[in-house]
Coordinates of C-alpha atoms in Angstrom, one line a residue:
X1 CA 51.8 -14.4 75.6
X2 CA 55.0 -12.6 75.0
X3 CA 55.4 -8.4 75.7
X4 CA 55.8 -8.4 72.0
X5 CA 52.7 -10.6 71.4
X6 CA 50.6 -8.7 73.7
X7 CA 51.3 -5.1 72.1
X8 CA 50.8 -6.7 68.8
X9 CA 47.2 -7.7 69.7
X10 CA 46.5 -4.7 71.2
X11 CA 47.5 -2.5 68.5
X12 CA 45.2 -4.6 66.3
X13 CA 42.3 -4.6 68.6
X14 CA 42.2 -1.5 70.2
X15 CA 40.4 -0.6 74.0
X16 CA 37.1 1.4 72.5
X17 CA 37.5 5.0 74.2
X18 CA 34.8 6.6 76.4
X19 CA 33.5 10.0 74.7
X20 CA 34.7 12.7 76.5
X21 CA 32.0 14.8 78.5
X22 CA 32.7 17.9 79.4
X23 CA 32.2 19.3 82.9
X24 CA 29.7 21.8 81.2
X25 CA 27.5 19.1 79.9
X26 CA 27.8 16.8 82.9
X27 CA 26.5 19.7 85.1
X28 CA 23.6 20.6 82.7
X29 CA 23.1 16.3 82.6
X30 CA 22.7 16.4 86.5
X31 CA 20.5 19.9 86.1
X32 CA 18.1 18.3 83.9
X33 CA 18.0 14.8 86.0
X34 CA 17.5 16.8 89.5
X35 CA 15.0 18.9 87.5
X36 CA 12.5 16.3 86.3
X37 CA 12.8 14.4 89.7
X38 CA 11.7 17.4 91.3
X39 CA 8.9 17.9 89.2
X40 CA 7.8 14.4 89.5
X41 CA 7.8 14.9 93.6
X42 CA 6.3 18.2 93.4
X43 CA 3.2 16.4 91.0
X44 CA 2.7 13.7 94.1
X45 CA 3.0 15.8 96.7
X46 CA 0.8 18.6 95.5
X47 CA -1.8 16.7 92.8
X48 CA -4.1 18.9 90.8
X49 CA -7.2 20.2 91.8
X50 CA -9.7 19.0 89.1
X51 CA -12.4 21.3 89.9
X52 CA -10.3 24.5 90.3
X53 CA -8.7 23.6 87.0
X54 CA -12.1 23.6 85.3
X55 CA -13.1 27.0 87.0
X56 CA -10.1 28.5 85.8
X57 CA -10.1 27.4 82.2
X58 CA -14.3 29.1 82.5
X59 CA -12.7 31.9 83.5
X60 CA -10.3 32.1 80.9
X61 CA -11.9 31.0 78.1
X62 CA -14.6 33.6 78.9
X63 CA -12.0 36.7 77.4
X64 CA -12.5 37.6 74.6
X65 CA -8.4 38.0 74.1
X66 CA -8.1 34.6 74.2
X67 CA -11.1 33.4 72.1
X68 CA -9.8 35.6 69.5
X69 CA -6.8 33.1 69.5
X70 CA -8.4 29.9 70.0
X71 CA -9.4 29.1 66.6
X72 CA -7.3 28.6 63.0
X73 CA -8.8 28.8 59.7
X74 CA -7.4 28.1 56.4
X75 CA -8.5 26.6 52.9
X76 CA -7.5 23.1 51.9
X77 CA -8.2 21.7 48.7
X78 CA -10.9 22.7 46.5
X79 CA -13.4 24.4 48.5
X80 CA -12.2 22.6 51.9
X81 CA -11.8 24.8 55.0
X82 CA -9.6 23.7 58.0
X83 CA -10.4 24.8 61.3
X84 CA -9.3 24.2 64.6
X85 CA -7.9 24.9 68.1
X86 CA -4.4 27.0 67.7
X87 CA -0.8 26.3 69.7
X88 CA -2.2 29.5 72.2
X89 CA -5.3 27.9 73.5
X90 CA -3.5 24.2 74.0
X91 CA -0.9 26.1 75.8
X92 CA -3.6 28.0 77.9
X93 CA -5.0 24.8 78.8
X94 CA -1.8 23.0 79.7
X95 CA -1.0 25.8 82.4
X96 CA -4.4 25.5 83.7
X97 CA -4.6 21.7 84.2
X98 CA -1.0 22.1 85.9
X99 CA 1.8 19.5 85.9
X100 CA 2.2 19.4 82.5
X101 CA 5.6 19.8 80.3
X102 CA 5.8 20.1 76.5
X103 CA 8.0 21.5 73.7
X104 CA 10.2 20.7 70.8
X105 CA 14.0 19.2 70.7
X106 CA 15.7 19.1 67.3
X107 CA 17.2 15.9 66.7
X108 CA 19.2 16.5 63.4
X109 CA 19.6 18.6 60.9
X110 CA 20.6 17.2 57.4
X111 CA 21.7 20.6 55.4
X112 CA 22.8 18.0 52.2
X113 CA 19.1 16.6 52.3
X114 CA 17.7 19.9 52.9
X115 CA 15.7 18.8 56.1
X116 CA 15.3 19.2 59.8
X117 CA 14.1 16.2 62.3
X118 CA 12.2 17.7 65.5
X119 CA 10.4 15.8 68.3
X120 CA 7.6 17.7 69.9
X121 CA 6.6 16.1 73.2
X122 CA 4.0 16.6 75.8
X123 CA 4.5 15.1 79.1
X124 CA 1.6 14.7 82.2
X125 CA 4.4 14.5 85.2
X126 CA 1.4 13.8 88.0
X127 CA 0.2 10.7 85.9
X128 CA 3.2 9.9 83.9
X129 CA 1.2 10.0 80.6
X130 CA 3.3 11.0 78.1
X131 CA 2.7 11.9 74.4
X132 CA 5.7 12.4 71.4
X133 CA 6.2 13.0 67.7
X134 CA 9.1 12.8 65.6
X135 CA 8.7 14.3 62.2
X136 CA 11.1 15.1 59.4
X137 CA 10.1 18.7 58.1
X138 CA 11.7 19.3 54.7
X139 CA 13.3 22.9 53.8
X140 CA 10.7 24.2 51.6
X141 CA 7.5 25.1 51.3
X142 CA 4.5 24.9 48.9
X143 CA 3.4 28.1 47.0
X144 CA 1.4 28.5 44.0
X145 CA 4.3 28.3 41.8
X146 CA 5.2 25.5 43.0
X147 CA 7.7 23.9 45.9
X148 CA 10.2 26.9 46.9
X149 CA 13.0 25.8 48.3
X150 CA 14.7 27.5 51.5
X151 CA 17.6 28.7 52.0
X152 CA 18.0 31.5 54.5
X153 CA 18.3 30.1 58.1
X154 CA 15.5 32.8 59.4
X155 CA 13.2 31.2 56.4
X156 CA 13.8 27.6 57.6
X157 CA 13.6 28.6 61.5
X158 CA 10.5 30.2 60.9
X159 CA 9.0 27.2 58.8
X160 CA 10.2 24.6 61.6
X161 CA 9.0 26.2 64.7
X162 CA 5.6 26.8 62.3
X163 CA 5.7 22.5 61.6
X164 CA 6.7 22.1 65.3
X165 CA 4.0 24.2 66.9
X166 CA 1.3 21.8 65.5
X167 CA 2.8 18.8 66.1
X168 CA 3.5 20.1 69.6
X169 CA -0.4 21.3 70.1
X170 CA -1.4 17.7 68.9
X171 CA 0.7 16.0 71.8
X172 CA -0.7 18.5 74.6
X173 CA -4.7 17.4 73.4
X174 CA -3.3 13.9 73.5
X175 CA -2.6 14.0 77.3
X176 CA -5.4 16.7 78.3
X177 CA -9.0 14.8 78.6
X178 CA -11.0 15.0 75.9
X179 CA -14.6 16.6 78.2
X180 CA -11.7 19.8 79.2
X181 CA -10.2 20.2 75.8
X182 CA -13.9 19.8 74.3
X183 CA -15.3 22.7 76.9
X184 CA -12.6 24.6 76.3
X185 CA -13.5 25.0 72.7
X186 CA -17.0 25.5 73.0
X187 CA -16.7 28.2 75.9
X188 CA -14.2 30.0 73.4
X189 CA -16.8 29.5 70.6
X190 CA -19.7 31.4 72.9
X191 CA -17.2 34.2 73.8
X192 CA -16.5 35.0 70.1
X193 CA -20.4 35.0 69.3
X194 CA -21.1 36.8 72.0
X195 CA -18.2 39.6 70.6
X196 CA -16.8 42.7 72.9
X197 CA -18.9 43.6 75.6
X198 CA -21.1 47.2 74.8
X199 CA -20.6 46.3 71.1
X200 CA -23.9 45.8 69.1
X201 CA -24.3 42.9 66.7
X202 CA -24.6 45.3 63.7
X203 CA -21.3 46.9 64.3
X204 CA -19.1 43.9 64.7
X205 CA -20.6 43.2 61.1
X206 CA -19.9 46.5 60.2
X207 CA -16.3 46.6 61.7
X208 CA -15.4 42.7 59.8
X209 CA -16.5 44.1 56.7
X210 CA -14.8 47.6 56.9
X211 CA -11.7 45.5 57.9
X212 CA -11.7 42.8 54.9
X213 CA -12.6 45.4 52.6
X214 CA -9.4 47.4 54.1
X215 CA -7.5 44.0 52.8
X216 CA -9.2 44.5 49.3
X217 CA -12.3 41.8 49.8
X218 CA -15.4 43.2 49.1
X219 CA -18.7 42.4 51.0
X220 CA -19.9 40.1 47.8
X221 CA -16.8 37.9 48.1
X222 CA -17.6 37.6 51.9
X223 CA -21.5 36.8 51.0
X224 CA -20.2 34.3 48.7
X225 CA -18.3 32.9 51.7
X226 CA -20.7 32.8 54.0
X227 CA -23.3 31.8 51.5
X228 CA -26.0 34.3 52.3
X229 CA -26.7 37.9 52.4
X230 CA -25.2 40.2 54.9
X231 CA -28.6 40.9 56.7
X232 CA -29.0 37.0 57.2
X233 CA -25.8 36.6 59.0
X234 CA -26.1 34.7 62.1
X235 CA -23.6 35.3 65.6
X236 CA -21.7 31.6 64.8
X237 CA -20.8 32.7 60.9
X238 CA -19.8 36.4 62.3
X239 CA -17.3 34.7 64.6
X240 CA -16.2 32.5 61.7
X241 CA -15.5 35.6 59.8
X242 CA -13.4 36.9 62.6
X243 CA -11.7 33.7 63.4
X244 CA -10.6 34.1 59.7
X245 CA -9.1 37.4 60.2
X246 CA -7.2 36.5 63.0
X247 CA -5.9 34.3 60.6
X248 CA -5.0 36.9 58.3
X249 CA -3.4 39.4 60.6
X250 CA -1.4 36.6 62.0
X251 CA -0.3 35.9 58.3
X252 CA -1.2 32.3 59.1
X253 CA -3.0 32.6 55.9
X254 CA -2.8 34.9 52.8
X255 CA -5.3 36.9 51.4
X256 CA -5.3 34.4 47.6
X257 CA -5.5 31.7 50.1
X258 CA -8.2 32.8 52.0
X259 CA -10.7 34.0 48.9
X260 CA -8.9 32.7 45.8
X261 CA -8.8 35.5 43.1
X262 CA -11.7 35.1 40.3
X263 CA -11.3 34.4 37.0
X264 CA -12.5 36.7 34.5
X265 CA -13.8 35.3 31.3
X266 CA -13.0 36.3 27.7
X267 CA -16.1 37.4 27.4
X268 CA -16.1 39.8 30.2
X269 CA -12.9 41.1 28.7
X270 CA -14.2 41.6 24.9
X271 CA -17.8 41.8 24.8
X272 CA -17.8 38.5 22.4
X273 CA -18.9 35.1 23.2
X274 CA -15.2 33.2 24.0
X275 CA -14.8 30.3 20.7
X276 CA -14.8 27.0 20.8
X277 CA -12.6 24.8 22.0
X278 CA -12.1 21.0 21.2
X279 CA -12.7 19.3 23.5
X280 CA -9.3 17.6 25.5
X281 CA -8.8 14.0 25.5
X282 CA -9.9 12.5 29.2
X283 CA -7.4 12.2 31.4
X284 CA -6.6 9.8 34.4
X285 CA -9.8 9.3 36.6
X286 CA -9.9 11.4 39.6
X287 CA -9.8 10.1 43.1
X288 CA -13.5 8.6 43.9
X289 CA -15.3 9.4 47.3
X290 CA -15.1 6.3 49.0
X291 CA -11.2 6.2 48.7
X292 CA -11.5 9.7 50.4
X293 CA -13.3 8.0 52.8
X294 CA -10.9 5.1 53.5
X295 CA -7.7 7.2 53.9
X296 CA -9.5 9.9 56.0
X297 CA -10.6 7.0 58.4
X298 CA -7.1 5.4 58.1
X299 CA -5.4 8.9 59.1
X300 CA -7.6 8.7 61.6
X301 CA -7.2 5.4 63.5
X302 CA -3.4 6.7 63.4
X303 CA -3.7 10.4 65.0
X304 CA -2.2 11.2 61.6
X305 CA -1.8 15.2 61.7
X306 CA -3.4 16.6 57.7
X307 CA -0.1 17.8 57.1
X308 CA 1.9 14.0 57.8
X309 CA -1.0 12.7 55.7
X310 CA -0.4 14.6 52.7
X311 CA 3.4 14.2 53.0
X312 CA 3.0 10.5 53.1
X313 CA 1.1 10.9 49.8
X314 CA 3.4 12.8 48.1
X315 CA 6.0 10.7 49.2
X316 CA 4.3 7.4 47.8
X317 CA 2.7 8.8 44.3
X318 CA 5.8 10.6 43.7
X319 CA 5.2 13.9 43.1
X320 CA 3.3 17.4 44.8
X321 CA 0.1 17.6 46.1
X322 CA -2.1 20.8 47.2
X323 CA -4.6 18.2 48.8
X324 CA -5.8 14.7 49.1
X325 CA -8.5 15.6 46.4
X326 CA -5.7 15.9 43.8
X327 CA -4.8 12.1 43.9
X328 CA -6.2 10.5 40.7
X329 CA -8.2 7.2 41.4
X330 CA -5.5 4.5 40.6
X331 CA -2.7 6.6 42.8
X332 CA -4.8 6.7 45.6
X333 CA -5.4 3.1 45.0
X334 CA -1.8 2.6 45.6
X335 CA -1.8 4.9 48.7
X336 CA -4.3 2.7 50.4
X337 CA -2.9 -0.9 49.6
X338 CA 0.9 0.7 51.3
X339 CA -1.6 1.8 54.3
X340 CA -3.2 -1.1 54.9
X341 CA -0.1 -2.5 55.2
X342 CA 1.2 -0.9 58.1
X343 CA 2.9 -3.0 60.9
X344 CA 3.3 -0.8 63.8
X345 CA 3.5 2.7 64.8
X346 CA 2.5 5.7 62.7
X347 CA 6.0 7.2 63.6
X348 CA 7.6 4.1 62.7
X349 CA 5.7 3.5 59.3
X350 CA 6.7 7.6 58.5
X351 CA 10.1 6.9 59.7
X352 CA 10.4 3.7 57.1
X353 CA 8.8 5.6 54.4
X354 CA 11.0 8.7 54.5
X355 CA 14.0 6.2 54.5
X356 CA 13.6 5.2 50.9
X357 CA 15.4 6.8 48.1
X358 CA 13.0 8.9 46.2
X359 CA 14.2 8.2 42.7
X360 CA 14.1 3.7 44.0
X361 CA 10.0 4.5 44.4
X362 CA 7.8 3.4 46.8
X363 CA 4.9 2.5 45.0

């Protein structure tokens, strides 16, 4: 091969070129390296202590500042309530059992699509068990008017680290054992019924009352709520109702969401009997238990989060859902023949799903 030849050929194929790292990133590289190599040394060297980590998290769950954390509630659906261990008390429990890592990397952000990509991960160094999750969390959220878009970058931070917290909660209950995790919660559970120390029974129902009714609920909503009279409250619905407050001060929740506002009738309003109306042509059959049943136990066998569950649905029927219970019977029919389907991971199945143009369907 000539000189000519051989500039020729390399001007048509050229030498790929290395990316560039700078000596910033290279140092932070080796940082990170040395850093999880320590931690891995420090794990075998020094192993838990089992039985000191179950004292502690007794002790701890036993304070009534933290079991006043523990617990979410919210409303899903019609007449559904969600409740549930909050990001604080998996985070408690992680530094108690010891020689665990966790948080949240974002992976991409896609401003044209309007969505962010985030991996929460939770990481046991001493026995290298290790639990991830990468979801796609679109910029907008769900009101009662309908999807709102977001477009302020504090608005879409907030919403992210709001979808990453419970993702990243999930992974740390995936690596903690289930008899600590499961203690934990009960402990918390017997500390809220049991209330502040020197505080009488009567008054913690007289200071949650006082409180909602501060918020503009009145004791009837709350009796409605609980489902019996104030008088009959038990210690275990008392803590409910303050678990559901915590809620509300946290503005996890909002006060429509919480106790929905009533609807007064026309007859309320006027004194006269409201007229008749025709009655409206049937529409499309409503989703039936048993399919409830079957994608509730299919969620299940995945470790599907309720959130991932109903985004999948929405995804495949095409358009918003408040809740599972809003599928009619024929689209959830279509939700569980693309479930059953499934080949592989969760992750991977969302990951496929959320590939596909929305306008090409996916039913």
């Amino acid at each position: 091969m000539t000189a000519v030849d051989y500039r020729h050929s390399q001007a048509a194929n050229p030498v790929p070129q290395t990316a560039r790292v700078s000596q910033s990133t290279a140092v932070e590289m080796s940082r990170a390296a040395a850093e999880v190599l320590a931690a891995i040394q420090v794990a075998q060297a020094i192993p838990r202590d089992v039985y000191a980590a179950r004292e502690a998290m007794r002790e701890a769950c036993g304070q009534l500042g933290l079991a006043q954390r523990a617990f979410f509630s919210f409303p899903r659906g019609k007449g559904n309530v969600v409740t549930g261990p909050t990001i604080h008390l998996a985070q408690e429990l992680a530094r108690i059992w010891g020689h665990v890592q966790y948080g949240m990397k974002q992976l991409r952000v896609d401003e044209g699509a309007g969505e962010t990509e985030l991996e929460a991960f939770a990481w046991d160094v001493q026995t290298n068990t290790r639990n991830s999750t990468v979801v796609v969390i679109p910029h907008r959220i769900d009101t009662k008017d309908g999807p709102k878009v977001l477009t302020e970058a504090r608005d879409i931070y907030d919403n992210n680290a709001n979808m990453g917290a419970r993702r990243m909660r999930s992974a740390i209950y995936r690596i903690l054992p289930k008899w600590f995790t499961d203690e934990a919660e009960g402990l918390c559970r017997e500390t809220l019924q049991r209330g502040e120390s020197g505080v009488r029974f009567d008054q913690r129902i007289e200071n949650a009352v006082n409180e909602f009714g501060r918020g503009g609920i009145a004791l009837r909503r709350l009796e409605e709520k609980v489902g019996r009279k104030r008088g009959e409250w038990t210690p275990d619905e008392v803590a409910d109702l303050e678990i559901l407050l915590g809620s509300l001060r946290r503005r996890e929740i909002t006060r429509d969401e919480a106790f929905p506002p009533e609807r007064v009738t026309t007859e309320e309003v006027t004194g006269q009997p409201a007229p008749v109306q025709r009655q409206a042509p049937a529409g499309p059959a409503p989703v039936r238990p048993e399919q409830l049943a079957a994608l509730r136990d299919m969620y299940a066998r995945q470790s599907a989060e309720d959130d991932e569950a109903l985004s999948v649905a929405v995804r495949i029927v095409g358009r918003d859902l408040a809740a599972l219970e809003d599928l009619t019977a024929d689209e959830a029919g279509t939700v569980i023949g693309r479930l059953q389907g499934i080949r592989g991971s969760w992750t991977e199945f969302v990951a496929a799903l959320f590939a596909l143009p929305t306008e090409a369907g996916v039913a």
